[in-house]
mmCIF file with all atom_site columns, C-alpha atoms in Angstrom:
data_model
loop_
_atom_site.group_PDB
_atom_site.id
_atom_site.type_symbol
_atom_site.label_atom_id
_atom_site.label_alt_id
_atom_site.label_comp_id
_atom_site.label_asym_id
_atom_site.label_entity_id
_atom_site.label_seq_id
_atom_site.pdbx_PDB_ins_code
_atom_site.Cartn_x
_atom_site.Cartn_y
_atom_site.Cartn_z
_atom_site.occupancy
_atom_site.B_iso_or_equiv
_atom_site.pdbx_formal_charge
_atom_site.auth_seq_id
_atom_site.auth_comp_id
_atom_site.auth_asym_id
_atom_site.auth_atom_id
_atom_site.pdbx_PDB_model_num
ATOM 1   C CA . UNK A 1 1   ? -18.312 -2.914  51.999 1.00 47.00 ? 1355 UNK A CA 1
ATOM 2   C CA . UNK A 1 2   ? -14.628 -2.500  52.704 1.00 63.00 ? 1356 UNK A CA 1
ATOM 3   C CA . UNK A 1 3   ? -11.787 -1.964  50.225 1.00 90.00 ? 1357 UNK A CA 1
ATOM 4   C CA . UNK A 1 4   ? -10.713 -4.813  47.974 1.00 94.00 ? 1358 UNK A CA 1
ATOM 5   C CA . UNK A 1 5   ? -7.139  -6.127  48.371 1.00 97.00 ? 1359 UNK A CA 1
ATOM 6   C CA . UNK A 1 6   ? -4.976  -9.016  47.245 1.00 98.00 ? 1360 UNK A CA 1
ATOM 7   C CA . UNK A 1 7   ? -4.461  -11.362 50.195 1.00 98.00 ? 1361 UNK A CA 1
ATOM 8   C CA . UNK A 1 8   ? -1.765  -14.067 50.236 1.00 98.00 ? 1362 UNK A CA 1
ATOM 9   C CA . UNK A 1 9   ? -3.266  -17.371 51.344 1.00 98.00 ? 1363 UNK A CA 1
ATOM 10  C CA . UNK A 1 10  ? -1.370  -20.415 52.651 1.00 98.00 ? 1364 UNK A CA 1
ATOM 11  C CA . UNK A 1 11  ? -2.469  -23.729 51.177 1.00 98.00 ? 1365 UNK A CA 1
ATOM 12  C CA . UNK A 1 12  ? -1.599  -27.350 51.834 1.00 97.00 ? 1366 UNK A CA 1
ATOM 13  C CA . UNK A 1 13  ? 1.425   -28.752 49.993 1.00 95.00 ? 1367 UNK A CA 1
ATOM 14  C CA . UNK A 1 14  ? 0.632   -29.364 46.319 1.00 94.00 ? 1368 UNK A CA 1
ATOM 15  C CA . UNK A 1 15  ? -2.918  -28.034 46.802 1.00 96.00 ? 1369 UNK A CA 1
ATOM 16  C CA . UNK A 1 16  ? -2.624  -24.773 44.861 1.00 97.00 ? 1370 UNK A CA 1
ATOM 17  C CA . UNK A 1 17  ? -4.875  -25.936 41.994 1.00 96.00 ? 1371 UNK A CA 1
ATOM 18  C CA . UNK A 1 18  ? -7.485  -27.364 44.354 1.00 96.00 ? 1372 UNK A CA 1
ATOM 19  C CA . UNK A 1 19  ? -7.557  -24.125 46.365 1.00 97.00 ? 1373 UNK A CA 1
ATOM 20  C CA . UNK A 1 20  ? -7.850  -22.039 43.173 1.00 97.00 ? 1374 UNK A CA 1
ATOM 21  C CA . UNK A 1 21  ? -10.829 -24.113 42.004 1.00 97.00 ? 1375 UNK A CA 1
ATOM 22  C CA . UNK A 1 22  ? -12.523 -23.704 45.388 1.00 97.00 ? 1376 UNK A CA 1
ATOM 23  C CA . UNK A 1 23  ? -11.982 -19.942 45.399 1.00 96.00 ? 1377 UNK A CA 1
ATOM 24  C CA . UNK A 1 24  ? -13.285 -19.605 41.851 1.00 95.00 ? 1378 UNK A CA 1
ATOM 25  C CA . UNK A 1 25  ? -16.364 -21.710 42.705 1.00 96.00 ? 1379 UNK A CA 1
ATOM 26  C CA . UNK A 1 26  ? -17.164 -19.071 45.329 1.00 94.00 ? 1380 UNK A CA 1
ATOM 27  C CA . UNK A 1 27  ? -16.784 -16.384 42.636 1.00 94.00 ? 1381 UNK A CA 1
ATOM 28  C CA . UNK A 1 28  ? -13.603 -15.010 44.226 1.00 95.00 ? 1382 UNK A CA 1
ATOM 29  C CA . UNK A 1 29  ? -10.803 -13.827 41.961 1.00 96.00 ? 1383 UNK A CA 1
ATOM 30  C CA . UNK A 1 30  ? -7.748  -15.948 42.689 1.00 97.00 ? 1384 UNK A CA 1
ATOM 31  C CA . UNK A 1 31  ? -4.259  -16.160 41.255 1.00 98.00 ? 1385 UNK A CA 1
ATOM 32  C CA . UNK A 1 32  ? -1.260  -18.454 41.571 1.00 97.00 ? 1386 UNK A CA 1
ATOM 33  C CA . UNK A 1 33  ? 1.583   -17.802 39.122 1.00 97.00 ? 1387 UNK A CA 1
ATOM 34  C CA . UNK A 1 34  ? 2.950   -20.833 37.279 1.00 96.00 ? 1388 UNK A CA 1
ATOM 35  C CA . UNK A 1 35  ? 6.441   -21.643 36.046 1.00 96.00 ? 1389 UNK A CA 1
ATOM 36  C CA . UNK A 1 36  ? 7.375   -24.145 33.359 1.00 94.00 ? 1390 UNK A CA 1
ATOM 37  C CA . UNK A 1 37  ? 10.462  -26.269 33.814 1.00 91.00 ? 1391 UNK A CA 1
ATOM 38  C CA . UNK A 1 38  ? 11.996  -29.299 32.174 1.00 88.00 ? 1392 UNK A CA 1
ATOM 39  C CA . UNK A 1 39  ? 12.163  -32.528 34.145 1.00 87.00 ? 1393 UNK A CA 1
ATOM 40  C CA . UNK A 1 40  ? 13.949  -35.795 33.431 1.00 86.00 ? 1394 UNK A CA 1
ATOM 41  C CA . UNK A 1 41  ? 12.292  -39.037 34.415 1.00 82.00 ? 1395 UNK A CA 1
ATOM 42  C CA . UNK A 1 42  ? 13.437  -42.444 33.187 1.00 84.00 ? 1396 UNK A CA 1
ATOM 43  C CA . UNK A 1 43  ? 15.598  -40.836 30.532 1.00 84.00 ? 1397 UNK A CA 1
ATOM 44  C CA . UNK A 1 44  ? 12.743  -38.771 29.076 1.00 89.00 ? 1398 UNK A CA 1
ATOM 45  C CA . UNK A 1 45  ? 12.707  -35.013 29.159 1.00 89.00 ? 1399 UNK A CA 1
ATOM 46  C CA . UNK A 1 46  ? 9.275   -33.456 29.687 1.00 90.00 ? 1400 UNK A CA 1
ATOM 47  C CA . UNK A 1 47  ? 7.747   -30.085 30.406 1.00 91.00 ? 1401 UNK A CA 1
ATOM 48  C CA . UNK A 1 48  ? 6.274   -29.678 33.907 1.00 92.00 ? 1402 UNK A CA 1
ATOM 49  C CA . UNK A 1 49  ? 4.208   -26.784 35.248 1.00 93.00 ? 1403 UNK A CA 1
ATOM 50  C CA . UNK A 1 50  ? 4.417   -25.845 38.899 1.00 94.00 ? 1404 UNK A CA 1
ATOM 51  C CA . UNK A 1 51  ? 3.722   -22.944 41.228 1.00 96.00 ? 1405 UNK A CA 1
ATOM 52  C CA . UNK A 1 52  ? 6.138   -20.021 41.432 1.00 97.00 ? 1406 UNK A CA 1
ATOM 53  C CA . UNK A 1 53  ? 5.291   -19.731 45.146 1.00 97.00 ? 1407 UNK A CA 1
ATOM 54  C CA . UNK A 1 54  ? 4.651   -23.307 46.363 1.00 97.00 ? 1408 UNK A CA 1
ATOM 55  C CA . UNK A 1 55  ? 2.095   -23.363 49.157 1.00 97.00 ? 1409 UNK A CA 1
ATOM 56  C CA . UNK A 1 56  ? 0.592   -19.958 48.386 1.00 98.00 ? 1410 UNK A CA 1
ATOM 57  C CA . UNK A 1 57  ? -2.155  -18.427 46.255 1.00 98.00 ? 1411 UNK A CA 1
ATOM 58  C CA . UNK A 1 58  ? -3.509  -14.881 46.146 1.00 98.00 ? 1412 UNK A CA 1
ATOM 59  C CA . UNK A 1 59  ? -7.171  -13.953 46.495 1.00 98.00 ? 1413 UNK A CA 1
ATOM 60  C CA . UNK A 1 60  ? -8.660  -10.596 45.478 1.00 97.00 ? 1414 UNK A CA 1
ATOM 61  C CA . UNK A 1 61  ? -11.517 -9.711  47.792 1.00 96.00 ? 1415 UNK A CA 1
ATOM 62  C CA . UNK A 1 62  ? -12.555 -7.472  50.638 1.00 95.00 ? 1416 UNK A CA 1
ATOM 63  C CA . UNK A 1 63  ? -12.089 -8.275  54.313 1.00 94.00 ? 1417 UNK A CA 1
ATOM 64  C CA . UNK A 1 64  ? -15.807 -8.965  54.692 1.00 94.00 ? 1418 UNK A CA 1
ATOM 65  C CA . UNK A 1 65  ? -15.471 -12.120 52.577 1.00 94.00 ? 1419 UNK A CA 1
ATOM 66  C CA . UNK A 1 66  ? -12.315 -13.577 54.128 1.00 95.00 ? 1420 UNK A CA 1
ATOM 67  C CA . UNK A 1 67  ? -14.389 -15.893 56.320 1.00 95.00 ? 1421 UNK A CA 1
ATOM 68  C CA . UNK A 1 68  ? -15.232 -17.860 53.146 1.00 94.00 ? 1422 UNK A CA 1
ATOM 69  C CA . UNK A 1 69  ? -11.636 -19.088 52.962 1.00 95.00 ? 1423 UNK A CA 1
ATOM 70  C CA . UNK A 1 70  ? -12.302 -21.445 55.882 1.00 92.00 ? 1424 UNK A CA 1
ATOM 71  C CA . UNK A 1 71  ? -14.735 -23.415 53.723 1.00 94.00 ? 1425 UNK A CA 1
ATOM 72  C CA . UNK A 1 72  ? -12.282 -24.162 50.922 1.00 96.00 ? 1426 UNK A CA 1
ATOM 73  C CA . UNK A 1 73  ? -10.517 -27.497 50.723 1.00 95.00 ? 1427 UNK A CA 1
ATOM 74  C CA . UNK A 1 74  ? -6.756  -27.147 50.791 1.00 95.00 ? 1428 UNK A CA 1
ATOM 75  C CA . UNK A 1 75  ? -6.672  -23.666 52.354 1.00 97.00 ? 1429 UNK A CA 1
ATOM 76  C CA . UNK A 1 76  ? -4.719  -23.412 55.618 1.00 97.00 ? 1430 UNK A CA 1
ATOM 77  C CA . UNK A 1 77  ? -5.231  -19.710 56.306 1.00 96.00 ? 1431 UNK A CA 1
ATOM 78  C CA . UNK A 1 78  ? -4.162  -16.180 55.601 1.00 97.00 ? 1432 UNK A CA 1
ATOM 79  C CA . UNK A 1 79  ? -0.599  -14.973 55.779 1.00 97.00 ? 1433 UNK A CA 1
ATOM 80  C CA . UNK A 1 80  ? -0.073  -12.759 58.802 1.00 96.00 ? 1434 UNK A CA 1
ATOM 81  C CA . UNK A 1 81  ? 2.625   -10.150 59.274 1.00 94.00 ? 1435 UNK A CA 1
ATOM 82  C CA . UNK A 1 82  ? 3.194   -8.972  62.830 1.00 95.00 ? 1436 UNK A CA 1
ATOM 83  C CA . UNK A 1 83  ? -0.136  -10.456 63.924 1.00 95.00 ? 1437 UNK A CA 1
ATOM 84  C CA . UNK A 1 84  ? -2.066  -8.632  61.177 1.00 96.00 ? 1438 UNK A CA 1
ATOM 85  C CA . UNK A 1 85  ? -3.521  -10.036 57.977 1.00 96.00 ? 1439 UNK A CA 1
ATOM 86  C CA . UNK A 1 86  ? -1.044  -9.429  55.176 1.00 97.00 ? 1440 UNK A CA 1
ATOM 87  C CA . UNK A 1 87  ? -1.916  -7.886  51.836 1.00 97.00 ? 1441 UNK A CA 1
ATOM 88  C CA . UNK A 1 88  ? -0.059  -7.808  48.538 1.00 96.00 ? 1442 UNK A CA 1
ATOM 89  C CA . UNK A 1 89  ? 0.039   -4.463  46.709 1.00 96.00 ? 1443 UNK A CA 1
ATOM 90  C CA . UNK A 1 90  ? -1.715  -4.391  43.340 1.00 96.00 ? 1444 UNK A CA 1
ATOM 91  C CA . UNK A 1 91  ? 1.539   -3.309  41.688 1.00 97.00 ? 1445 UNK A CA 1
ATOM 92  C CA . UNK A 1 92  ? 3.243   -6.456  43.050 1.00 97.00 ? 1446 UNK A CA 1
ATOM 93  C CA . UNK A 1 93  ? 0.529   -8.728  41.616 1.00 98.00 ? 1447 UNK A CA 1
ATOM 94  C CA . UNK A 1 94  ? 0.659   -6.835  38.299 1.00 97.00 ? 1448 UNK A CA 1
ATOM 95  C CA . UNK A 1 95  ? 4.453   -7.248  38.239 1.00 98.00 ? 1449 UNK A CA 1
ATOM 96  C CA . UNK A 1 96  ? 4.187   -11.003 38.904 1.00 98.00 ? 1450 UNK A CA 1
ATOM 97  C CA . UNK A 1 97  ? 1.571   -11.349 36.141 1.00 98.00 ? 1451 UNK A CA 1
ATOM 98  C CA . UNK A 1 98  ? 3.824   -9.487  33.677 1.00 98.00 ? 1452 UNK A CA 1
ATOM 99  C CA . UNK A 1 99  ? 6.775   -11.710 34.591 1.00 97.00 ? 1453 UNK A CA 1
ATOM 100 C CA . UNK A 1 100 ? 4.634   -14.823 34.113 1.00 97.00 ? 1454 UNK A CA 1
ATOM 101 C CA . UNK A 1 101 ? 3.330   -13.620 30.717 1.00 96.00 ? 1455 UNK A CA 1
ATOM 102 C CA . UNK A 1 102 ? 6.927   -12.995 29.604 1.00 97.00 ? 1456 UNK A CA 1
ATOM 103 C CA . UNK A 1 103 ? 7.849   -16.456 30.915 1.00 95.00 ? 1457 UNK A CA 1
ATOM 104 C CA . UNK A 1 104 ? 10.555  -15.029 33.177 1.00 95.00 ? 1458 UNK A CA 1
ATOM 105 C CA . UNK A 1 105 ? 9.945   -17.690 35.834 1.00 94.00 ? 1459 UNK A CA 1
ATOM 106 C CA . UNK A 1 106 ? 10.436  -20.586 33.432 1.00 92.00 ? 1460 UNK A CA 1
ATOM 107 C CA . UNK A 1 107 ? 13.554  -22.712 33.781 1.00 86.00 ? 1461 UNK A CA 1
#
């Protein structure tokens, strides 16, 4: 078994939740940070949740299980950097989670 990493995954527009459910059904740890913002529609102000990184989720797995991503509805593929599969450092994911817990993304 190879090392476990956080991999950024591209998903279809507005399909972050669907992709997260599919990843979790396969017992893969997945994460997509959420922001809360206020929206006005027809004169009413309401709270709306949305992705911090629209079109992307992160999956925590090893390279041996990346083939499973092809089976998940809403997933377009892995993010590549210079022709290689990209990874997100654990400290980056931890930082994003701390920011989300402190509600720093909220508008």
